[in-house]
């Protein structure tokens, strides 16, 4: 089994590569938009390739396809939202080359990445509560009060978020973002719970691991977390994945406000903190691939009720 993992400079890369390599006969090739010596995870792959950024769609797809053909790749595993988006639109090109892209169906990705669509999918759901969401340019009365939070409708990693404290600020940002797709939500305070989930293509096998993110970076990556066995968010995330039709590994984020979990975000990719689920006893990466190669998704044991934290290690990869 030969896998190409993209964006290996991202936070999930090292643990995903290690988890794949743990499987007998697995080989991992890596690529990223930055040079090899800038990427710590490049030391873990058999070979490394530099690729253009995925925003340059045509040249990016051409280069990744070239690598797949050169290396005789079986499975392509993107780690970031922009690459998931672009590869989803070009899936057939890779299918024709005999390469399986390990991501959800395009309709599921579009639904998960669109924050307004997520709200519209669940606002009347009897069990899943969702953070109220509206188009920023909506001129009617909103059902929530200040402060508010404006964010890109299909954004990622908290990029472009703006706090709106009052009506004057709301008007200013409406004008500023008039040519961009922005949504607006109430700015709640609460505890962030993230569920890593692996769901088979037919939905018959599902595994979940829930953690509370105690310390989080500004772009939404958990640094210190508490694992929660058999948490209420496990079942909620399973239902979200079923309704949206997600496949493989994804993550569902909830904001728990006064004890009530509110659906916040759905990401159809590995979470930045998937390492915590893997060290808690479940190989998310290996089971992710099993979803796409006809394998059997393993059952997931409850995680130990532990607190984990992460740090950083420095390398020189020049030589």
Tab-separated table of C-alpha atoms in Angstrom:
chain	number	residue	atom	x	y	z
A	1	UNK	CA	0.000	0.000	0.000
A	2	UNK	CA	1.499	3.313	-1.082
A	3	UNK	CA	0.056	6.596	0.179
A	4	UNK	CA	0.676	10.207	-0.766
A	5	UNK	CA	-0.016	12.569	2.144
A	6	UNK	CA	-0.342	16.254	1.248
A	7	UNK	CA	0.369	19.379	3.305
A	8	UNK	CA	2.741	17.523	5.608
A	9	UNK	CA	3.626	20.810	7.282
A	10	UNK	CA	0.164	20.854	8.893
A	11	UNK	CA	-0.430	19.998	12.565
A	12	UNK	CA	-1.946	16.559	11.941
A	13	UNK	CA	0.785	15.396	9.553
A	14	UNK	CA	3.284	13.695	11.854
A	15	UNK	CA	0.813	11.490	13.682
A	16	UNK	CA	-1.077	10.624	10.493
A	17	UNK	CA	2.147	9.585	8.730
A	18	UNK	CA	3.310	7.534	11.726
A	19	UNK	CA	-0.088	5.852	12.071
A	20	UNK	CA	-0.117	4.855	8.395
A	21	UNK	CA	3.466	3.586	8.506
A	22	UNK	CA	2.539	1.434	11.504
A	23	UNK	CA	0.500	-0.726	9.108
A	24	UNK	CA	2.340	-3.671	7.583
A	25	UNK	CA	3.553	-2.977	4.050
A	26	UNK	CA	2.563	0.711	4.078
A	27	UNK	CA	4.811	3.335	2.476
A	28	UNK	CA	4.232	7.076	2.739
A	29	UNK	CA	5.280	9.728	0.233
A	30	UNK	CA	4.852	13.353	1.305
A	31	UNK	CA	4.353	16.709	-0.362
A	32	UNK	CA	3.928	20.321	0.687
A	33	UNK	CA	4.069	23.811	-0.797
A	34	UNK	CA	7.194	24.624	1.264
A	35	UNK	CA	10.725	23.211	0.813
A	36	UNK	CA	11.595	19.878	2.446
A	37	UNK	CA	14.027	21.419	4.938
A	38	UNK	CA	11.231	23.634	6.287
A	39	UNK	CA	8.965	20.667	7.066
A	40	UNK	CA	9.689	18.589	10.178
A	41	UNK	CA	7.495	15.702	9.008
A	42	UNK	CA	9.571	15.341	5.832
A	43	UNK	CA	12.005	13.220	7.861
A	44	UNK	CA	9.267	10.569	8.215
A	45	UNK	CA	8.426	9.981	4.547
A	46	UNK	CA	10.202	7.845	1.959
A	47	UNK	CA	10.349	10.727	-0.510
A	48	UNK	CA	9.243	14.353	-0.448
A	49	UNK	CA	7.939	16.522	-3.289
A	50	UNK	CA	7.266	20.227	-3.391
A	51	UNK	CA	3.949	21.248	-4.945
A	52	UNK	CA	2.343	24.599	-5.816
A	53	UNK	CA	-0.344	25.945	-3.469
A	54	UNK	CA	-3.770	24.445	-4.113
A	55	UNK	CA	-5.205	27.900	-4.864
A	56	UNK	CA	-3.412	27.516	-8.215
A	57	UNK	CA	-5.796	24.702	-9.034
A	58	UNK	CA	-4.657	23.672	-12.516
A	59	UNK	CA	-0.938	23.481	-11.780
A	60	UNK	CA	-1.562	21.953	-8.347
A	61	UNK	CA	-3.690	19.124	-9.741
A	62	UNK	CA	-1.221	18.532	-12.563
A	63	UNK	CA	1.722	18.278	-10.153
A	64	UNK	CA	-0.034	16.016	-7.627
A	65	UNK	CA	-1.237	13.731	-10.421
A	66	UNK	CA	2.307	13.609	-11.789
A	67	UNK	CA	3.615	12.510	-8.373
A	68	UNK	CA	0.895	9.873	-8.071
A	69	UNK	CA	1.823	8.403	-11.440
A	70	UNK	CA	5.561	8.587	-10.800
A	71	UNK	CA	5.250	6.878	-7.411
A	72	UNK	CA	2.414	4.490	-8.358
A	73	UNK	CA	0.280	5.834	-5.492
A	74	UNK	CA	-2.726	3.848	-4.267
A	75	UNK	CA	-4.244	6.342	-1.818
A	76	UNK	CA	-4.120	10.142	-1.734
A	77	UNK	CA	-4.742	11.703	1.690
A	78	UNK	CA	-5.128	15.512	1.846
A	79	UNK	CA	-4.803	17.157	5.265
A	80	UNK	CA	-6.090	20.715	4.746
A	81	UNK	CA	-9.441	22.206	3.752
A	82	UNK	CA	-8.258	23.986	0.576
A	83	UNK	CA	-6.760	20.757	-0.769
A	84	UNK	CA	-9.849	18.742	0.154
A	85	UNK	CA	-11.969	21.277	-1.741
A	86	UNK	CA	-9.806	21.235	-4.887
A	87	UNK	CA	-9.233	17.475	-4.953
A	88	UNK	CA	-12.939	16.838	-4.483
A	89	UNK	CA	-13.662	18.782	-7.663
A	90	UNK	CA	-11.020	16.799	-9.571
A	91	UNK	CA	-11.680	13.333	-8.155
A	92	UNK	CA	-12.410	11.707	-11.513
A	93	UNK	CA	-8.977	12.604	-12.894
A	94	UNK	CA	-7.374	10.602	-10.089
A	95	UNK	CA	-9.895	7.777	-10.302
A	96	UNK	CA	-8.989	7.392	-13.975
A	97	UNK	CA	-5.330	7.113	-12.942
A	98	UNK	CA	-6.123	4.394	-10.412
A	99	UNK	CA	-5.673	6.647	-7.372
A	100	UNK	CA	-8.249	6.690	-4.575
A	101	UNK	CA	-8.676	10.077	-2.889
A	102	UNK	CA	-9.567	9.375	0.735
A	103	UNK	CA	-12.201	12.055	1.299
A	104	UNK	CA	-15.983	12.250	1.573
A	105	UNK	CA	-18.257	12.598	-1.433
A	106	UNK	CA	-18.328	16.072	-2.962
A	107	UNK	CA	-21.882	16.814	-1.775
A	108	UNK	CA	-20.921	15.981	1.817
A	109	UNK	CA	-17.797	18.150	1.647
A	110	UNK	CA	-19.753	21.112	0.256
A	111	UNK	CA	-22.407	20.754	2.968
A	112	UNK	CA	-19.851	20.460	5.770
A	113	UNK	CA	-17.654	23.348	4.629
A	114	UNK	CA	-20.580	25.794	4.278
A	115	UNK	CA	-21.428	27.167	7.722
A	116	UNK	CA	-24.779	28.551	6.618
A	117	UNK	CA	-25.695	25.223	5.013
A	118	UNK	CA	-24.789	23.415	8.248
A	119	UNK	CA	-27.141	25.699	10.165
A	120	UNK	CA	-29.919	25.192	7.641
A	121	UNK	CA	-29.470	21.423	7.826
A	122	UNK	CA	-29.923	21.271	11.602
A	123	UNK	CA	-31.837	24.302	12.899
A	124	UNK	CA	-35.086	22.282	13.136
A	125	UNK	CA	-33.463	19.031	14.271
A	126	UNK	CA	-35.080	17.516	17.393
A	127	UNK	CA	-31.786	16.537	19.057
A	128	UNK	CA	-28.945	18.482	17.461
A	129	UNK	CA	-28.850	22.142	18.469
A	130	UNK	CA	-26.846	24.474	16.253
A	131	UNK	CA	-25.418	27.961	16.766
A	132	UNK	CA	-27.794	30.476	15.130
A	133	UNK	CA	-26.346	31.619	11.810
A	134	UNK	CA	-27.362	34.177	9.194
A	135	UNK	CA	-25.890	35.814	6.117
A	136	UNK	CA	-24.014	38.957	7.159
A	137	UNK	CA	-25.863	40.989	4.527
A	138	UNK	CA	-29.289	39.936	5.772
A	139	UNK	CA	-31.121	43.175	6.472
A	140	UNK	CA	-34.006	41.761	8.464
A	141	UNK	CA	-34.044	41.505	12.228
A	142	UNK	CA	-31.663	38.954	13.696
A	143	UNK	CA	-32.730	36.672	16.530
A	144	UNK	CA	-29.565	37.239	18.538
A	145	UNK	CA	-27.987	40.251	20.166
A	146	UNK	CA	-24.543	41.817	20.425
A	147	UNK	CA	-21.754	40.934	20.607
A	148	UNK	CA	-21.743	38.963	17.355
A	149	UNK	CA	-19.097	37.082	15.434
A	150	UNK	CA	-18.643	37.434	11.653
A	151	UNK	CA	-16.705	34.760	9.794
A	152	UNK	CA	-16.223	33.538	6.197
A	153	UNK	CA	-19.075	31.285	5.153
A	154	UNK	CA	-16.637	28.575	3.993
A	155	UNK	CA	-13.660	29.643	6.101
A	156	UNK	CA	-11.107	27.594	8.007
A	157	UNK	CA	-8.977	27.744	11.158
A	158	UNK	CA	-10.674	30.879	12.514
A	159	UNK	CA	-9.213	32.920	9.643
A	160	UNK	CA	-11.023	36.208	8.970
A	161	UNK	CA	-13.089	36.163	12.175
A	162	UNK	CA	-14.307	39.586	13.355
A	163	UNK	CA	-16.012	40.461	16.653
A	164	UNK	CA	-18.939	42.849	16.183
A	165	UNK	CA	-19.818	44.663	19.430
A	166	UNK	CA	-22.597	47.010	18.304
A	167	UNK	CA	-24.856	48.214	15.464
A	168	UNK	CA	-22.327	50.720	14.093
A	169	UNK	CA	-19.711	48.004	13.817
A	170	UNK	CA	-22.230	45.696	12.150
A	171	UNK	CA	-22.913	48.314	9.474
A	172	UNK	CA	-19.194	48.918	8.951
A	173	UNK	CA	-18.411	45.227	8.422
A	174	UNK	CA	-21.420	44.726	6.174
A	175	UNK	CA	-20.005	47.377	3.880
A	176	UNK	CA	-16.434	46.089	4.230
A	177	UNK	CA	-17.434	42.509	3.346
A	178	UNK	CA	-20.129	43.363	0.800
A	179	UNK	CA	-18.339	41.419	-1.948
A	180	UNK	CA	-17.440	38.425	0.237
A	181	UNK	CA	-19.493	35.521	1.574
A	182	UNK	CA	-19.650	36.117	5.311
A	183	UNK	CA	-22.005	34.779	7.950
A	184	UNK	CA	-22.804	36.151	11.380
A	185	UNK	CA	-23.441	34.352	14.667
A	186	UNK	CA	-23.952	35.249	18.319
A	187	UNK	CA	-20.639	35.270	20.195
A	188	UNK	CA	-21.236	32.661	22.870
A	189	UNK	CA	-18.858	31.687	25.657
A	190	UNK	CA	-18.545	28.005	26.448
A	191	UNK	CA	-16.381	24.901	26.372
A	192	UNK	CA	-15.197	23.498	23.044
A	193	UNK	CA	-15.649	19.761	22.534
A	194	UNK	CA	-14.212	18.118	19.428
A	195	UNK	CA	-15.256	14.682	18.183
A	196	UNK	CA	-12.923	12.782	15.864
A	197	UNK	CA	-15.093	10.398	13.882
A	198	UNK	CA	-14.434	7.619	11.379
A	199	UNK	CA	-17.469	6.551	9.334
A	200	UNK	CA	-17.553	3.794	6.726
A	201	UNK	CA	-18.911	4.594	3.255
A	202	UNK	CA	-22.265	2.928	3.977
A	203	UNK	CA	-22.468	4.267	7.534
A	204	UNK	CA	-22.644	0.792	9.057
A	205	UNK	CA	-19.442	1.223	11.108
A	206	UNK	CA	-18.694	4.384	13.058
A	207	UNK	CA	-16.010	5.173	15.627
A	208	UNK	CA	-15.751	8.321	17.750
A	209	UNK	CA	-13.398	9.928	20.273
A	210	UNK	CA	-14.463	13.079	22.140
A	211	UNK	CA	-12.151	15.576	23.821
A	212	UNK	CA	-12.623	18.891	25.571
A	213	UNK	CA	-10.107	21.476	24.398
A	214	UNK	CA	-8.822	23.159	27.544
A	215	UNK	CA	-6.173	25.297	25.833
A	216	UNK	CA	-6.639	26.299	22.207
A	217	UNK	CA	-4.566	28.346	19.774
A	218	UNK	CA	-6.054	31.403	18.076
A	219	UNK	CA	-6.678	29.342	14.941
A	220	UNK	CA	-8.568	26.647	16.811
A	221	UNK	CA	-5.979	23.923	17.434
A	222	UNK	CA	-6.117	22.145	20.780
A	223	UNK	CA	-2.907	22.269	22.839
A	224	UNK	CA	-4.187	20.786	26.106
A	225	UNK	CA	-7.240	18.517	26.099
A	226	UNK	CA	-9.273	16.229	28.332
A	227	UNK	CA	-10.547	12.984	26.807
A	228	UNK	CA	-14.160	12.164	27.609
A	229	UNK	CA	-15.312	8.512	27.357
A	230	UNK	CA	-18.942	7.955	26.296
A	231	UNK	CA	-19.696	11.679	26.078
A	232	UNK	CA	-23.062	12.905	24.798
A	233	UNK	CA	-21.262	14.526	21.837
A	234	UNK	CA	-20.278	11.072	20.517
A	235	UNK	CA	-23.855	10.243	19.531
A	236	UNK	CA	-24.531	13.771	18.268
A	237	UNK	CA	-21.465	13.653	16.003
A	238	UNK	CA	-22.535	10.271	14.616
A	239	UNK	CA	-25.899	11.725	13.698
A	240	UNK	CA	-24.292	14.795	12.092
A	241	UNK	CA	-22.054	12.518	10.000
A	242	UNK	CA	-25.018	10.380	8.955
A	243	UNK	CA	-27.130	13.351	7.889
A	244	UNK	CA	-24.318	15.003	5.922
A	245	UNK	CA	-23.062	11.689	4.501
A	246	UNK	CA	-19.460	12.053	5.688
A	247	UNK	CA	-16.999	9.219	4.999
A	248	UNK	CA	-13.636	8.376	6.507
A	249	UNK	CA	-12.108	10.536	9.218
A	250	UNK	CA	-13.685	13.920	9.960
A	251	UNK	CA	-14.246	16.046	13.030
A	252	UNK	CA	-17.300	17.709	14.499
A	253	UNK	CA	-16.971	20.640	16.903
A	254	UNK	CA	-19.483	21.579	19.590
A	255	UNK	CA	-19.622	24.595	21.870
A	256	UNK	CA	-21.161	23.556	25.189
A	257	UNK	CA	-23.022	26.542	26.632
A	258	UNK	CA	-24.663	26.105	30.073
A	259	UNK	CA	-24.490	22.325	29.627
A	260	UNK	CA	-26.077	22.340	26.145
A	261	UNK	CA	-23.920	21.196	23.186
A	262	UNK	CA	-24.324	23.494	20.172
A	263	UNK	CA	-23.042	22.319	16.782
A	264	UNK	CA	-20.307	24.789	15.808
A	265	UNK	CA	-18.269	23.392	12.885
A	266	UNK	CA	-17.904	20.285	10.723
A	267	UNK	CA	-14.532	19.594	9.105
A	268	UNK	CA	-14.322	16.792	6.490
A	269	UNK	CA	-10.651	16.019	7.235
A	270	UNK	CA	-8.342	15.030	10.069
A	271	UNK	CA	-8.488	17.484	12.961
A	272	UNK	CA	-5.355	19.301	14.087
A	273	UNK	CA	-5.706	17.397	17.371
A	274	UNK	CA	-6.296	13.914	15.941
A	275	UNK	CA	-3.064	12.908	17.721
A	276	UNK	CA	-5.012	12.873	20.998
A	277	UNK	CA	-7.473	10.295	19.643
A	278	UNK	CA	-4.648	8.161	18.273
A	279	UNK	CA	-2.626	8.131	21.515
A	280	UNK	CA	-5.875	7.343	23.339
A	281	UNK	CA	-5.912	3.977	21.607
A	282	UNK	CA	-7.550	4.259	18.184
A	283	UNK	CA	-5.672	4.418	14.875
A	284	UNK	CA	-7.781	7.031	13.084
A	285	UNK	CA	-5.477	7.117	10.036
A	286	UNK	CA	-5.454	3.365	9.388
A	287	UNK	CA	-9.230	3.130	9.809
A	288	UNK	CA	-9.649	6.168	7.570
A	289	UNK	CA	-7.958	4.252	4.743
A	290	UNK	CA	-10.042	1.156	5.490
A	291	UNK	CA	-13.134	3.204	4.676
A	292	UNK	CA	-11.899	3.573	1.088
A	293	UNK	CA	-10.185	0.254	0.369
A	294	UNK	CA	-13.013	-2.074	1.304
A	295	UNK	CA	-11.551	-2.870	4.707
A	296	UNK	CA	-13.413	-3.321	7.979
A	297	UNK	CA	-13.523	-0.259	10.241
A	298	UNK	CA	-12.509	-1.323	13.725
A	299	UNK	CA	-14.625	-0.641	16.770
A	300	UNK	CA	-13.376	2.159	18.986
A	301	UNK	CA	-12.711	1.566	22.691
A	302	UNK	CA	-13.673	4.360	25.094
A	303	UNK	CA	-10.685	6.690	25.593
A	304	UNK	CA	-9.020	6.878	28.997
A	305	UNK	CA	-10.258	9.847	30.989
A	306	UNK	CA	-6.944	11.675	30.806
A	307	UNK	CA	-5.587	15.156	30.195
A	308	UNK	CA	-3.010	15.401	27.390
A	309	UNK	CA	-0.884	18.311	26.277
A	310	UNK	CA	1.416	18.851	23.312
A	311	UNK	CA	4.693	20.683	22.784
A	312	UNK	CA	7.154	21.379	20.013
A	313	UNK	CA	10.510	19.885	19.039
A	314	UNK	CA	13.096	21.709	16.944
A	315	UNK	CA	14.952	20.124	14.004
A	316	UNK	CA	17.564	21.085	11.457
A	317	UNK	CA	16.768	19.317	8.195
A	318	UNK	CA	19.217	21.134	5.958
A	319	UNK	CA	21.321	18.009	5.411
